[in-house]
Structures are given as structure tokens and as C-alpha cells.
PDB file of N, CA and C in Angstrom:
ATOM      1  N   UNK A  26      -7.674  -5.833 -11.838  1.00 75.00           N
ATOM      2  CA  UNK A  26      -6.581  -4.854 -11.904  1.00 75.00           C
ATOM      3  C   UNK A  26      -5.697  -4.983 -10.660  1.00 75.00           C
ATOM      4  N   UNK A  27      -4.677  -5.769 -10.788  1.00 90.00           N
ATOM      5  CA  UNK A  27      -3.786  -6.005  -9.644  1.00 90.00           C
ATOM      6  C   UNK A  27      -2.920  -4.771  -9.368  1.00 90.00           C
ATOM      7  N   UNK A  28      -2.698  -3.960 -10.410  1.00 92.00           N
ATOM      8  CA  UNK A  28      -1.845  -2.784 -10.241  1.00 92.00           C
ATOM      9  C   UNK A  28      -2.450  -1.806  -9.249  1.00 92.00           C
ATOM     10  N   UNK A  29      -3.757  -1.568  -9.375  1.00 93.00           N
ATOM     11  CA  UNK A  29      -4.438  -0.639  -8.471  1.00 93.00           C
ATOM     12  C   UNK A  29      -4.375  -1.154  -7.041  1.00 93.00           C
ATOM     13  N   UNK A  30      -4.582  -2.451  -6.863  1.00 94.00           N
ATOM     14  CA  UNK A  30      -4.531  -3.056  -5.530  1.00 94.00           C
ATOM     15  C   UNK A  30      -3.122  -2.938  -4.944  1.00 94.00           C
ATOM     16  N   UNK A  31      -2.103  -3.151  -5.788  1.00 93.00           N
ATOM     17  CA  UNK A  31      -0.720  -3.059  -5.326  1.00 93.00           C
ATOM     18  C   UNK A  31      -0.385  -1.636  -4.887  1.00 93.00           C
ATOM     19  N   UNK A  32      -0.857  -0.660  -5.657  1.00 92.00           N
ATOM     20  CA  UNK A  32      -0.625   0.738  -5.297  1.00 92.00           C
ATOM     21  C   UNK A  32      -1.332   1.079  -4.000  1.00 92.00           C
ATOM     22  N   UNK A  33      -2.523   0.526  -3.792  1.00 91.00           N
ATOM     23  CA  UNK A  33      -3.276   0.769  -2.566  1.00 91.00           C
ATOM     24  C   UNK A  33      -2.517   0.210  -1.366  1.00 91.00           C
ATOM     25  N   UNK A  34      -2.017  -1.002  -1.490  1.00 92.00           N
ATOM     26  CA  UNK A  34      -1.242  -1.620  -0.409  1.00 92.00           C
ATOM     27  C   UNK A  34       0.024  -0.813  -0.135  1.00 92.00           C
ATOM     28  N   UNK A  35       0.684  -0.360  -1.195  1.00 91.00           N
ATOM     29  CA  UNK A  35       1.914   0.407  -1.046  1.00 91.00           C
ATOM     30  C   UNK A  35       1.658   1.707  -0.291  1.00 91.00           C
ATOM     31  N   UNK A  36       0.581   2.396  -0.634  1.00 89.00           N
ATOM     32  CA  UNK A  36       0.268   3.661   0.039  1.00 89.00           C
ATOM     33  C   UNK A  36      -0.091   3.421   1.496  1.00 89.00           C
ATOM     34  N   UNK A  37      -0.761   2.313   1.782  1.00 90.00           N
ATOM     35  CA  UNK A  37      -1.121   1.983   3.163  1.00 90.00           C
ATOM     36  C   UNK A  37       0.131   1.726   3.994  1.00 90.00           C
ATOM     37  N   UNK A  38       1.097   1.032   3.400  1.00 88.00           N
ATOM     38  CA  UNK A  38       2.351   0.737   4.106  1.00 88.00           C
ATOM     39  C   UNK A  38       3.120   2.034   4.364  1.00 88.00           C
ATOM     40  N   UNK A  39       3.099   2.935   3.395  1.00 86.00           N
ATOM     41  CA  UNK A  39       3.799   4.203   3.549  1.00 86.00           C
ATOM     42  C   UNK A  39       3.138   5.069   4.612  1.00 86.00           C
ATOM     43  N   UNK A  40       1.816   4.985   4.717  1.00 81.00           N
ATOM     44  CA  UNK A  40       1.085   5.799   5.686  1.00 81.00           C
ATOM     45  C   UNK A  40       1.282   5.269   7.100  1.00 81.00           C
ATOM     46  N   UNK A  41       1.259   3.929   7.239  1.00 78.00           N
ATOM     47  CA  UNK A  41       1.402   3.323   8.557  1.00 78.00           C
ATOM     48  C   UNK A  41       2.842   2.856   8.768  1.00 78.00           C
ATOM     49  N   UNK A  42       3.527   3.433   9.759  1.00 70.00           N
ATOM     50  CA  UNK A  42       4.904   3.023  10.033  1.00 70.00           C
ATOM     51  C   UNK A  42       4.949   1.600  10.582  1.00 70.00           C
ATOM     52  N   UNK A  43       5.870   0.785  10.100  1.00 65.00           N
ATOM     53  CA  UNK A  43       5.982  -0.603  10.566  1.00 65.00           C
ATOM     54  C   UNK A  43       6.413  -0.659  12.024  1.00 65.00           C
ATOM     55  N   UNK A  44       5.841  -1.567  12.748  1.00 64.00           N
ATOM     56  CA  UNK A  44       6.194  -1.711  14.154  1.00 64.00           C
ATOM     57  C   UNK A  44       7.478  -2.538  14.274  1.00 64.00           C
TER      58      UNK A  44
END
């Protein structure tokens, strides 16, 4: 299930501000 993994990555990016 690539969709679940993609959503997980997306939420992680949203939680952690890019340097």
C-alpha cells in the first residue's frame, strides 16, 4: 500500500519544518 506510506511521509513533512 504505497498510498498509506505516501500519506505518512506527507504528514511527517508537514510536522517537521524544512530547514
